[in-house]
Amino acid sequence: DFEDDFISNIADDILCDSPAFEIPENVSVRRRGDYTFIMNFSESEQTISLDKEYTDILSGETVGRLTLGICGYAIIRRG
């Protein structure tokens, strides 16, 4: 019924938006489909070890770790 579908969709959105890697404080991560947007809002460089290898959309390289400068960002894709 509608209520079950609605709750299931919300749960899927919450679970799909949770990355499987540790996120430093003041770093934001948002998933949209196969793409993950990572933004560093801290006042220092941040290094993030990813749970597997991703394609860095900006450089085209395969990455397993990211280093983001102050106010830096990355867009990565699964697969």
PDB file of N, CA, C and O in Angstrom:
ATOM      1  N   ASP A   1       0.828  -1.194   0.000  1.00  0.00           N
ATOM      2  CA  ASP A   1       0.000   0.000   0.000  1.00  0.00           C
ATOM      3  C   ASP A   1       0.875   1.260   0.000  1.00  0.00           C
ATOM      4  O   ASP A   1       2.088   1.177   0.077  1.00  0.00           O
ATOM      5  N   PHE A   2       0.249   2.405  -0.079  1.00  0.00           N
ATOM      6  CA  PHE A   2       0.967   3.673  -0.197  1.00  0.00           C
ATOM      7  C   PHE A   2       1.933   3.903   0.962  1.00  0.00           C
ATOM      8  O   PHE A   2       3.089   4.287   0.758  1.00  0.00           O
ATOM      9  N   GLU A   3       1.485   3.670   2.173  1.00  0.00           N
ATOM     10  CA  GLU A   3       2.320   3.935   3.355  1.00  0.00           C
ATOM     11  C   GLU A   3       3.585   3.077   3.348  1.00  0.00           C
ATOM     12  O   GLU A   3       4.680   3.574   3.611  1.00  0.00           O
ATOM     13  N   ASP A   4       3.454   1.804   3.039  1.00  0.00           N
ATOM     14  CA  ASP A   4       4.623   0.914   2.987  1.00  0.00           C
ATOM     15  C   ASP A   4       5.604   1.356   1.905  1.00  0.00           C
ATOM     16  O   ASP A   4       6.819   1.381   2.128  1.00  0.00           O
ATOM     17  N   ASP A   5       5.086   1.707   0.731  1.00  0.00           N
ATOM     18  CA  ASP A   5       5.949   2.185  -0.358  1.00  0.00           C
ATOM     19  C   ASP A   5       6.657   3.471   0.019  1.00  0.00           C
ATOM     20  O   ASP A   5       7.844   3.656  -0.259  1.00  0.00           O
ATOM     21  N   PHE A   6       5.929   4.379   0.654  1.00  0.00           N
ATOM     22  CA  PHE A   6       6.489   5.664   1.059  1.00  0.00           C
ATOM     23  C   PHE A   6       7.636   5.471   2.051  1.00  0.00           C
ATOM     24  O   PHE A   6       8.730   6.016   1.880  1.00  0.00           O
ATOM     25  N   ILE A   7       7.415   4.671   3.075  1.00  0.00           N
ATOM     26  CA  ILE A   7       8.447   4.416   4.087  1.00  0.00           C
ATOM     27  C   ILE A   7       9.629   3.683   3.463  1.00  0.00           C
ATOM     28  O   ILE A   7      10.784   3.993   3.757  1.00  0.00           O
ATOM     29  N   SER A   8       9.377   2.740   2.586  1.00  0.00           N
ATOM     30  CA  SER A   8      10.458   2.013   1.915  1.00  0.00           C
ATOM     31  C   SER A   8      11.319   2.957   1.081  1.00  0.00           C
ATOM     32  O   SER A   8      12.551   2.852   1.088  1.00  0.00           O
ATOM     33  N   ASN A   9      10.703   3.888   0.358  1.00  0.00           N
ATOM     34  CA  ASN A   9      11.454   4.857  -0.443  1.00  0.00           C
ATOM     35  C   ASN A   9      12.313   5.758   0.415  1.00  0.00           C
ATOM     36  O   ASN A   9      13.455   6.056   0.072  1.00  0.00           O
ATOM     37  N   ILE A  10      11.787   6.198   1.538  1.00  0.00           N
ATOM     38  CA  ILE A  10      12.573   7.041   2.456  1.00  0.00           C
ATOM     39  C   ILE A  10      13.757   6.254   2.996  1.00  0.00           C
ATOM     40  O   ILE A  10      14.878   6.755   3.033  1.00  0.00           O
ATOM     41  N   ALA A  11      13.533   5.019   3.405  1.00  0.00           N
ATOM     42  CA  ALA A  11      14.630   4.189   3.922  1.00  0.00           C
ATOM     43  C   ALA A  11      15.693   3.970   2.865  1.00  0.00           C
ATOM     44  O   ALA A  11      16.888   4.048   3.142  1.00  0.00           O
ATOM     45  N   ASP A  12      15.285   3.711   1.617  1.00  0.00           N
ATOM     46  CA  ASP A  12      16.248   3.531   0.526  1.00  0.00           C
ATOM     47  C   ASP A  12      17.069   4.789   0.311  1.00  0.00           C
ATOM     48  O   ASP A  12      18.279   4.728   0.109  1.00  0.00           O
ATOM     49  N   ASP A  13      16.432   5.957   0.352  1.00  0.00           N
ATOM     50  CA  ASP A  13      17.151   7.223   0.177  1.00  0.00           C
ATOM     51  C   ASP A  13      18.177   7.438   1.280  1.00  0.00           C
ATOM     52  O   ASP A  13      19.296   7.855   1.034  1.00  0.00           O
ATOM     53  N   ILE A  14      17.799   7.139   2.499  1.00  0.00           N
ATOM     54  CA  ILE A  14      18.722   7.324   3.632  1.00  0.00           C
ATOM     55  C   ILE A  14      19.889   6.356   3.517  1.00  0.00           C
ATOM     56  O   ILE A  14      21.044   6.743   3.652  1.00  0.00           O
ATOM     57  N   LEU A  15      19.624   5.093   3.255  1.00  0.00           N
ATOM     58  CA  LEU A  15      20.689   4.097   3.178  1.00  0.00           C
ATOM     59  C   LEU A  15      21.589   4.322   1.970  1.00  0.00           C
ATOM     60  O   LEU A  15      22.792   4.141   2.053  1.00  0.00           O
ATOM     61  N   CYS A  16      21.034   4.730   0.850  1.00  0.00           N
ATOM     62  CA  CYS A  16      21.832   4.938  -0.353  1.00  0.00           C
ATOM     63  C   CYS A  16      22.689   6.184  -0.253  1.00  0.00           C
ATOM     64  O   CYS A  16      23.680   6.303  -0.949  1.00  0.00           O
ATOM     65  N   ASP A  17      22.317   7.119   0.605  1.00  0.00           N
ATOM     66  CA  ASP A  17      23.068   8.355   0.715  1.00  0.00           C
ATOM     67  C   ASP A  17      24.189   8.256   1.754  1.00  0.00           C
ATOM     68  O   ASP A  17      24.965   9.171   1.924  1.00  0.00           O
ATOM     69  N   SER A  18      24.272   7.127   2.462  1.00  0.00           N
ATOM     70  CA  SER A  18      25.288   6.959   3.490  1.00  0.00           C
ATOM     71  C   SER A  18      26.525   6.308   2.888  1.00  0.00           C
ATOM     72  O   SER A  18      26.468   5.165   2.452  1.00  0.00           O
ATOM     73  N   PRO A  19      27.646   7.035   2.854  1.00  0.00           N
ATOM     74  CA  PRO A  19      28.861   6.447   2.282  1.00  0.00           C
ATOM     75  C   PRO A  19      29.413   5.332   3.160  1.00  0.00           C
ATOM     76  O   PRO A  19      29.192   5.314   4.369  1.00  0.00           O
ATOM     77  N   ALA A  20      30.162   4.424   2.544  1.00  0.00           N
ATOM     78  CA  ALA A  20      30.743   3.294   3.268  1.00  0.00           C
ATOM     79  C   ALA A  20      32.166   3.600   3.708  1.00  0.00           C
ATOM     80  O   ALA A  20      32.915   2.687   4.008  1.00  0.00           O
ATOM     81  N   PHE A  21      32.543   4.879   3.742  1.00  0.00           N
ATOM     82  CA  PHE A  21      33.887   5.252   4.192  1.00  0.00           C
ATOM     83  C   PHE A  21      33.771   6.338   5.261  1.00  0.00           C
ATOM     84  O   PHE A  21      32.740   7.002   5.381  1.00  0.00           O
ATOM     85  N   GLU A  22      34.834   6.465   6.050  1.00  0.00           N
ATOM     86  CA  GLU A  22      34.828   7.431   7.153  1.00  0.00           C
ATOM     87  C   GLU A  22      34.921   8.860   6.616  1.00  0.00           C
ATOM     88  O   GLU A  22      35.724   9.147   5.735  1.00  0.00           O
ATOM     89  N   ILE A  23      34.083   9.740   7.171  1.00  0.00           N
ATOM     90  CA  ILE A  23      34.033  11.126   6.726  1.00  0.00           C
ATOM     91  C   ILE A  23      34.579  12.028   7.832  1.00  0.00           C
ATOM     92  O   ILE A  23      34.054  12.038   8.942  1.00  0.00           O
ATOM     93  N   PRO A  24      35.636  12.793   7.537  1.00  0.00           N
ATOM     94  CA  PRO A  24      36.171  13.716   8.544  1.00  0.00           C
ATOM     95  C   PRO A  24      35.155  14.808   8.889  1.00  0.00           C
ATOM     96  O   PRO A  24      34.246  15.103   8.102  1.00  0.00           O
ATOM     97  N   GLU A  25      35.334  15.409  10.037  1.00  0.00           N
ATOM     98  CA  GLU A  25      34.479  16.519  10.458  1.00  0.00           C
ATOM     99  C   GLU A  25      34.585  17.659   9.444  1.00  0.00           C
ATOM    100  O   GLU A  25      35.659  17.921   8.902  1.00  0.00           O
ATOM    101  N   ASN A  26      33.487  18.325   9.188  1.00  0.00           N
ATOM    102  CA  ASN A  26      33.391  19.457   8.256  1.00  0.00           C
ATOM    103  C   ASN A  26      33.594  19.065   6.793  1.00  0.00           C
ATOM    104  O   ASN A  26      33.917  19.910   5.966  1.00  0.00           O
ATOM    105  N   VAL A  27      33.427  17.783   6.493  1.00  0.00           N
ATOM    106  CA  VAL A  27      33.436  17.317   5.109  1.00  0.00           C
ATOM    107  C   VAL A  27      32.034  16.788   4.812  1.00  0.00           C
ATOM    108  O   VAL A  27      31.465  16.030   5.591  1.00  0.00           O
ATOM    109  N   SER A  28      31.470  17.232   3.707  1.00  0.00           N
ATOM    110  CA  SER A  28      30.119  16.849   3.317  1.00  0.00           C
ATOM    111  C   SER A  28      30.185  15.857   2.165  1.00  0.00           C
ATOM    112  O   SER A  28      30.964  16.034   1.234  1.00  0.00           O
ATOM    113  N   VAL A  29      29.361  14.818   2.240  1.00  0.00           N
ATOM    114  CA  VAL A  29      29.295  13.813   1.185  1.00  0.00           C
ATOM    115  C   VAL A  29      27.836  13.626   0.795  1.00  0.00           C
ATOM    116  O   VAL A  29      26.986  13.407   1.653  1.00  0.00           O
ATOM    117  N   ARG A  30      27.565  13.714  -0.499  1.00  0.00           N
ATOM    118  CA  ARG A  30      26.210  13.515  -1.015  1.00  0.00           C
ATOM    119  C   ARG A  30      26.275  12.603  -2.229  1.00  0.00           C
ATOM    120  O   ARG A  30      27.104  12.808  -3.114  1.00  0.00           O
ATOM    121  N   ARG A  31      25.412  11.602  -2.249  1.00  0.00           N
ATOM    122  CA  ARG A  31      25.337  10.693  -3.388  1.00  0.00           C
ATOM    123  C   ARG A  31      24.108  11.005  -4.219  1.00  0.00           C
ATOM    124  O   ARG A  31      23.035  11.245  -3.686  1.00  0.00           O
ATOM    125  N   ARG A  32      24.307  10.956  -5.514  1.00  0.00           N
ATOM    126  CA  ARG A  32      23.211  11.104  -6.470  1.00  0.00           C
ATOM    127  C   ARG A  32      23.438  10.063  -7.559  1.00  0.00           C
ATOM    128  O   ARG A  32      24.302  10.233  -8.408  1.00  0.00           O
ATOM    129  N   GLY A  33      22.693   8.976  -7.462  1.00  0.00           N
ATOM    130  CA  GLY A  33      22.888   7.884  -8.413  1.00  0.00           C
ATOM    131  C   GLY A  33      24.271   7.287  -8.261  1.00  0.00           C
ATOM    132  O   GLY A  33      24.680   6.918  -7.166  1.00  0.00           O
ATOM    133  N   ASP A  34      25.017   7.198  -9.365  1.00  0.00           N
ATOM    134  CA  ASP A  34      26.368   6.639  -9.335  1.00  0.00           C
ATOM    135  C   ASP A  34      27.419   7.660  -8.920  1.00  0.00           C
ATOM    136  O   ASP A  34      28.588   7.320  -8.795  1.00  0.00           O
ATOM    137  N   TYR A  35      27.028   8.909  -8.740  1.00  0.00           N
ATOM    138  CA  TYR A  35      27.976   9.986  -8.454  1.00  0.00           C
ATOM    139  C   TYR A  35      27.965  10.360  -6.981  1.00  0.00           C
ATOM    140  O   TYR A  35      26.919  10.406  -6.343  1.00  0.00           O
ATOM    141  N   THR A  36      29.166  10.631  -6.447  1.00  0.00           N
ATOM    142  CA  THR A  36      29.313  11.082  -5.064  1.00  0.00           C
ATOM    143  C   THR A  36      30.050  12.411  -5.084  1.00  0.00           C
ATOM    144  O   THR A  36      31.105  12.532  -5.705  1.00  0.00           O
ATOM    145  N   PHE A  37      29.484  13.396  -4.415  1.00  0.00           N
ATOM    146  CA  PHE A  37      30.049  14.742  -4.326  1.00  0.00           C
ATOM    147  C   PHE A  37      30.625  14.909  -2.929  1.00  0.00           C
ATOM    148  O   PHE A  37      29.921  14.729  -1.940  1.00  0.00           O
ATOM    149  N   ILE A  38      31.922  15.225  -2.845  1.00  0.00           N
ATOM    150  CA  ILE A  38      32.603  15.360  -1.562  1.00  0.00           C
ATOM    151  C   ILE A  38      33.161  16.780  -1.473  1.00  0.00           C
ATOM    152  O   ILE A  38      33.899  17.207  -2.361  1.00  0.00           O
ATOM    153  N   MET A  39      32.786  17.502  -0.400  1.00  0.00           N
ATOM    154  CA  MET A  39      33.193  18.904  -0.242  1.00  0.00           C
ATOM    155  C   MET A  39      33.832  19.122   1.123  1.00  0.00           C
ATOM    156  O   MET A  39      33.289  18.699   2.135  1.00  0.00           O
ATOM    157  N   ASN A  40      34.979  19.768   1.122  1.00  0.00           N
ATOM    158  CA  ASN A  40      35.709  20.046   2.350  1.00  0.00           C
ATOM    159  C   ASN A  40      35.390  21.471   2.817  1.00  0.00           C
ATOM    160  O   ASN A  40      35.795  22.435   2.195  1.00  0.00           O
ATOM    161  N   PHE A  41      34.670  21.581   3.921  1.00  0.00           N
ATOM    162  CA  PHE A  41      34.328  22.880   4.483  1.00  0.00           C
ATOM    163  C   PHE A  41      35.206  23.226   5.689  1.00  0.00           C
ATOM    164  O   PHE A  41      34.941  24.198   6.383  1.00  0.00           O
ATOM    165  N   SER A  42      36.250  22.449   5.922  1.00  0.00           N
ATOM    166  CA  SER A  42      37.124  22.702   7.065  1.00  0.00           C
ATOM    167  C   SER A  42      38.201  23.717   6.694  1.00  0.00           C
ATOM    168  O   SER A  42      38.356  24.085   5.528  1.00  0.00           O
ATOM    169  N   GLU A  43      38.934  24.145   7.689  1.00  0.00           N
ATOM    170  CA  GLU A  43      40.007  25.122   7.477  1.00  0.00           C
ATOM    171  C   GLU A  43      41.361  24.448   7.320  1.00  0.00           C
ATOM    172  O   GLU A  43      42.406  25.081   7.499  1.00  0.00           O
ATOM    173  N   SER A  44      41.339  23.141   6.984  1.00  0.00           N
ATOM    174  CA  SER A  44      42.588  22.418   6.755  1.00  0.00           C
ATOM    175  C   SER A  44      42.363  21.364   5.663  1.00  0.00           C
ATOM    176  O   SER A  44      41.239  20.991   5.357  1.00  0.00           O
ATOM    177  N   GLU A  45      43.461  20.916   5.085  1.00  0.00           N
ATOM    178  CA  GLU A  45      43.413  19.860   4.077  1.00  0.00           C
ATOM    179  C   GLU A  45      42.884  18.583   4.715  1.00  0.00           C
ATOM    180  O   GLU A  45      43.203  18.273   5.855  1.00  0.00           O
ATOM    181  N   GLN A  46      42.086  17.827   3.985  1.00  0.00           N
ATOM    182  CA  GLN A  46      41.517  16.588   4.503  1.00  0.00           C
ATOM    183  C   GLN A  46      41.831  15.436   3.550  1.00  0.00           C
ATOM    184  O   GLN A  46      41.720  15.578   2.329  1.00  0.00           O
ATOM    185  N   THR A  47      42.218  14.295   4.108  1.00  0.00           N
ATOM    186  CA  THR A  47      42.469  13.085   3.323  1.00  0.00           C
ATOM    187  C   THR A  47      41.384  12.079   3.653  1.00  0.00           C
ATOM    188  O   THR A  47      41.080  11.838   4.822  1.00  0.00           O
ATOM    189  N   ILE A  48      40.807  11.492   2.615  1.00  0.00           N
ATOM    190  CA  ILE A  48      39.717  10.540   2.780  1.00  0.00           C
ATOM    191  C   ILE A  48      40.115   9.239   2.106  1.00  0.00           C
ATOM    192  O   ILE A  48      40.437   9.216   0.917  1.00  0.00           O
ATOM    193  N   SER A  49      40.115   8.153   2.870  1.00  0.00           N
ATOM    194  CA  SER A  49      40.352   6.821   2.314  1.00  0.00           C
ATOM    195  C   SER A  49      39.007   6.235   1.919  1.00  0.00           C
ATOM    196  O   SER A  49      38.125   6.078   2.758  1.00  0.00           O
ATOM    197  N   LEU A  50      38.848   5.938   0.646  1.00  0.00           N
ATOM    198  CA  LEU A  50      37.587   5.429   0.133  1.00  0.00           C
ATOM    199  C   LEU A  50      37.474   3.931   0.380  1.00  0.00           C
ATOM    200  O   LEU A  50      38.479   3.242   0.580  1.00  0.00           O
ATOM    201  N   ASP A  51      36.250   3.410   0.357  1.00  0.00           N
ATOM    202  CA  ASP A  51      36.011   1.997   0.628  1.00  0.00           C
ATOM    203  C   ASP A  51      36.408   1.094  -0.535  1.00  0.00           C
ATOM    204  O   ASP A  51      36.573  -0.100  -0.381  1.00  0.00           O
ATOM    205  N   LYS A  52      36.556   1.671  -1.736  1.00  0.00           N
ATOM    206  CA  LYS A  52      36.991   0.934  -2.922  1.00  0.00           C
ATOM    207  C   LYS A  52      37.489   1.960  -3.927  1.00  0.00           C
ATOM    208  O   LYS A  52      37.557   3.142  -3.621  1.00  0.00           O
ATOM    209  N   GLU A  53      37.835   1.524  -5.113  1.00  0.00           N
ATOM    210  CA  GLU A  53      38.301   2.467  -6.122  1.00  0.00           C
ATOM    211  C   GLU A  53      37.125   3.093  -6.857  1.00  0.00           C
ATOM    212  O   GLU A  53      36.132   2.427  -7.156  1.00  0.00           O
ATOM    213  N   TYR A  54      37.253   4.387  -7.115  1.00  0.00           N
ATOM    214  CA  TYR A  54      36.250   5.164  -7.829  1.00  0.00           C
ATOM    215  C   TYR A  54      36.941   5.891  -8.974  1.00  0.00           C
ATOM    216  O   TYR A  54      38.160   6.039  -8.991  1.00  0.00           O
ATOM    217  N   THR A  55      36.161   6.401  -9.904  1.00  0.00           N
ATOM    218  CA  THR A  55      36.691   7.248 -10.961  1.00  0.00           C
ATOM    219  C   THR A  55      36.496   8.693 -10.549  1.00  0.00           C
ATOM    220  O   THR A  55      35.372   9.106 -10.224  1.00  0.00           O
ATOM    221  N   ASP A  56      37.582   9.453 -10.515  1.00  0.00           N
ATOM    222  CA  ASP A  56      37.513  10.885 -10.236  1.00  0.00           C
ATOM    223  C   ASP A  56      37.026  11.566 -11.512  1.00  0.00           C
ATOM    224  O   ASP A  56      37.711  11.541 -12.536  1.00  0.00           O
ATOM    225  N   ILE A  57      35.860  12.149 -11.474  1.00  0.00           N
ATOM    226  CA  ILE A  57      35.250  12.741 -12.662  1.00  0.00           C
ATOM    227  C   ILE A  57      36.070  13.927 -13.172  1.00  0.00           C
ATOM    228  O   ILE A  57      36.159  14.162 -14.378  1.00  0.00           O
ATOM    229  N   LEU A  58      36.689  14.680 -12.284  1.00  0.00           N
ATOM    230  CA  LEU A  58      37.435  15.867 -12.697  1.00  0.00           C
ATOM    231  C   LEU A  58      38.753  15.528 -13.379  1.00  0.00           C
ATOM    232  O   LEU A  58      39.168  16.208 -14.315  1.00  0.00           O
ATOM    233  N   SER A  59      39.426  14.452 -12.931  1.00  0.00           N
ATOM    234  CA  SER A  59      40.722  14.099 -13.512  1.00  0.00           C
ATOM    235  C   SER A  59      40.657  12.886 -14.443  1.00  0.00           C
ATOM    236  O   SER A  59      41.564  12.669 -15.239  1.00  0.00           O
ATOM    237  N   GLY A  60      39.621  12.072 -14.293  1.00  0.00           N
ATOM    238  CA  GLY A  60      39.502  10.847 -15.072  1.00  0.00           C
ATOM    239  C   GLY A  60      40.300   9.686 -14.504  1.00  0.00           C
ATOM    240  O   GLY A  60      40.275   8.589 -15.042  1.00  0.00           O
ATOM    241  N   GLU A  61      41.011   9.918 -13.404  1.00  0.00           N
ATOM    242  CA  GLU A  61      41.853   8.887 -12.786  1.00  0.00           C
ATOM    243  C   GLU A  61      41.038   7.986 -11.863  1.00  0.00           C
ATOM    244  O   GLU A  61      40.012   8.383 -11.322  1.00  0.00           O
ATOM    245  N   THR A  62      41.544   6.771 -11.661  1.00  0.00           N
ATOM    246  CA  THR A  62      40.974   5.866 -10.681  1.00  0.00           C
ATOM    247  C   THR A  62      41.618   6.179  -9.339  1.00  0.00           C
ATOM    248  O   THR A  62      42.842   6.275  -9.234  1.00  0.00           O
ATOM    249  N   VAL A  63      40.776   6.370  -8.299  1.00  0.00           N
ATOM    250  CA  VAL A  63      41.285   6.769  -6.990  1.00  0.00           C
ATOM    251  C   VAL A  63      40.731   5.872  -5.898  1.00  0.00           C
ATOM    252  O   VAL A  63      39.614   5.388  -5.988  1.00  0.00           O
ATOM    253  N   GLY A  64      41.531   5.655  -4.866  1.00  0.00           N
ATOM    254  CA  GLY A  64      41.121   4.927  -3.671  1.00  0.00           C
ATOM    255  C   GLY A  64      41.279   5.799  -2.441  1.00  0.00           C
ATOM    256  O   GLY A  64      40.920   5.422  -1.337  1.00  0.00           O
ATOM    257  N   ARG A  65      41.833   6.991  -2.682  1.00  0.00           N
ATOM    258  CA  ARG A  65      42.079   7.957  -1.602  1.00  0.00           C
ATOM    259  C   ARG A  65      42.016   9.349  -2.212  1.00  0.00           C
ATOM    260  O   ARG A  65      42.465   9.566  -3.339  1.00  0.00           O
ATOM    261  N   LEU A  66      41.440  10.288  -1.466  1.00  0.00           N
ATOM    262  CA  LEU A  66      41.338  11.672  -1.936  1.00  0.00           C
ATOM    263  C   LEU A  66      41.972  12.605  -0.924  1.00  0.00           C
ATOM    264  O   LEU A  66      41.841  12.409   0.274  1.00  0.00           O
ATOM    265  N   THR A  67      42.643  13.632  -1.414  1.00  0.00           N
ATOM    266  CA  THR A  67      43.133  14.708  -0.564  1.00  0.00           C
ATOM    267  C   THR A  67      42.473  15.985  -1.070  1.00  0.00           C
ATOM    268  O   THR A  67      42.663  16.371  -2.226  1.00  0.00           O
ATOM    269  N   LEU A  68      41.677  16.591  -0.202  1.00  0.00           N
ATOM    270  CA  LEU A  68      40.960  17.805  -0.559  1.00  0.00           C
ATOM    271  C   LEU A  68      41.579  18.996   0.163  1.00  0.00           C
ATOM    272  O   LEU A  68      41.741  18.970   1.384  1.00  0.00           O
ATOM    273  N   GLY A  69      41.908  20.025  -0.588  1.00  0.00           N
ATOM    274  CA  GLY A  69      42.426  21.250   0.013  1.00  0.00           C
ATOM    275  C   GLY A  69      41.320  21.992   0.737  1.00  0.00           C
ATOM    276  O   GLY A  69      40.152  21.585   0.727  1.00  0.00           O
ATOM    277  N   ILE A  70      41.677  23.103   1.356  1.00  0.00           N
ATOM    278  CA  ILE A  70      40.690  23.944   2.027  1.00  0.00           C
ATOM    279  C   ILE A  70      39.648  24.364   0.990  1.00  0.00           C
ATOM    280  O   ILE A  70      39.993  24.818  -0.100  1.00  0.00           O
ATOM    281  N   CYS A  71      38.384  24.174   1.314  1.00  0.00           N
ATOM    282  CA  CYS A  71      37.260  24.445   0.400  1.00  0.00           C
ATOM    283  C   CYS A  71      37.361  23.625  -0.888  1.00  0.00           C
ATOM    284  O   CYS A  71      36.771  23.996  -1.907  1.00  0.00           O
ATOM    285  N   GLY A  72      38.081  22.511  -0.854  1.00  0.00           N
ATOM    286  CA  GLY A  72      38.223  21.657  -2.026  1.00  0.00           C
ATOM    287  C   GLY A  72      37.032  20.727  -2.195  1.00  0.00           C
ATOM    288  O   GLY A  72      36.232  20.539  -1.280  1.00  0.00           O
ATOM    289  N   TYR A  73      36.934  20.152  -3.371  1.00  0.00           N
ATOM    290  CA  TYR A  73      35.837  19.230  -3.644  1.00  0.00           C
ATOM    291  C   TYR A  73      36.279  18.173  -4.646  1.00  0.00           C
ATOM    292  O   TYR A  73      37.284  18.319  -5.337  1.00  0.00           O
ATOM    293  N   ALA A  74      35.505  17.105  -4.690  1.00  0.00           N
ATOM    294  CA  ALA A  74      35.739  16.032  -5.656  1.00  0.00           C
ATOM    295  C   ALA A  74      34.380  15.474  -6.057  1.00  0.00           C
ATOM    296  O   ALA A  74      33.418  15.505  -5.288  1.00  0.00           O
ATOM    297  N   ILE A  75      34.326  14.971  -7.275  1.00  0.00           N
ATOM    298  CA  ILE A  75      33.156  14.251  -7.764  1.00  0.00           C
ATOM    299  C   ILE A  75      33.677  12.907  -8.242  1.00  0.00           C
ATOM    300  O   ILE A  75      34.543  12.834  -9.096  1.00  0.00           O
ATOM    301  N   ILE A  76      33.170  11.843  -7.626  1.00  0.00           N
ATOM    302  CA  ILE A  76      33.637  10.511  -7.977  1.00  0.00           C
ATOM    303  C   ILE A  76      32.453   9.666  -8.442  1.00  0.00           C
ATOM    304  O   ILE A  76      31.300   9.945  -8.109  1.00  0.00           O
ATOM    305  N   ARG A  77      32.771   8.633  -9.229  1.00  0.00           N
ATOM    306  CA  ARG A  77      31.731   7.748  -9.772  1.00  0.00           C
ATOM    307  C   ARG A  77      32.081   6.312  -9.452  1.00  0.00           C
ATOM    308  O   ARG A  77      33.228   5.878  -9.589  1.00  0.00           O
ATOM    309  N   ARG A  78      31.082   5.565  -9.046  1.00  0.00           N
ATOM    310  CA  ARG A  78      31.259   4.138  -8.803  1.00  0.00           C
ATOM    311  C   ARG A  78      31.466   3.402 -10.112  1.00  0.00           C
ATOM    312  O   ARG A  78      30.950   3.813 -11.145  1.00  0.00           O
ATOM    313  N   GLY A  79      32.215   2.310 -10.015  1.00  0.00           N
ATOM    314  CA  GLY A  79      32.360   1.449 -11.182  1.00  0.00           C
ATOM    315  C   GLY A  79      33.456   1.783 -12.120  1.00  0.00           C
ATOM    316  O   GLY A  79      34.229   2.606 -12.145  1.00  0.00           O
TER     317      GLY A  79
END
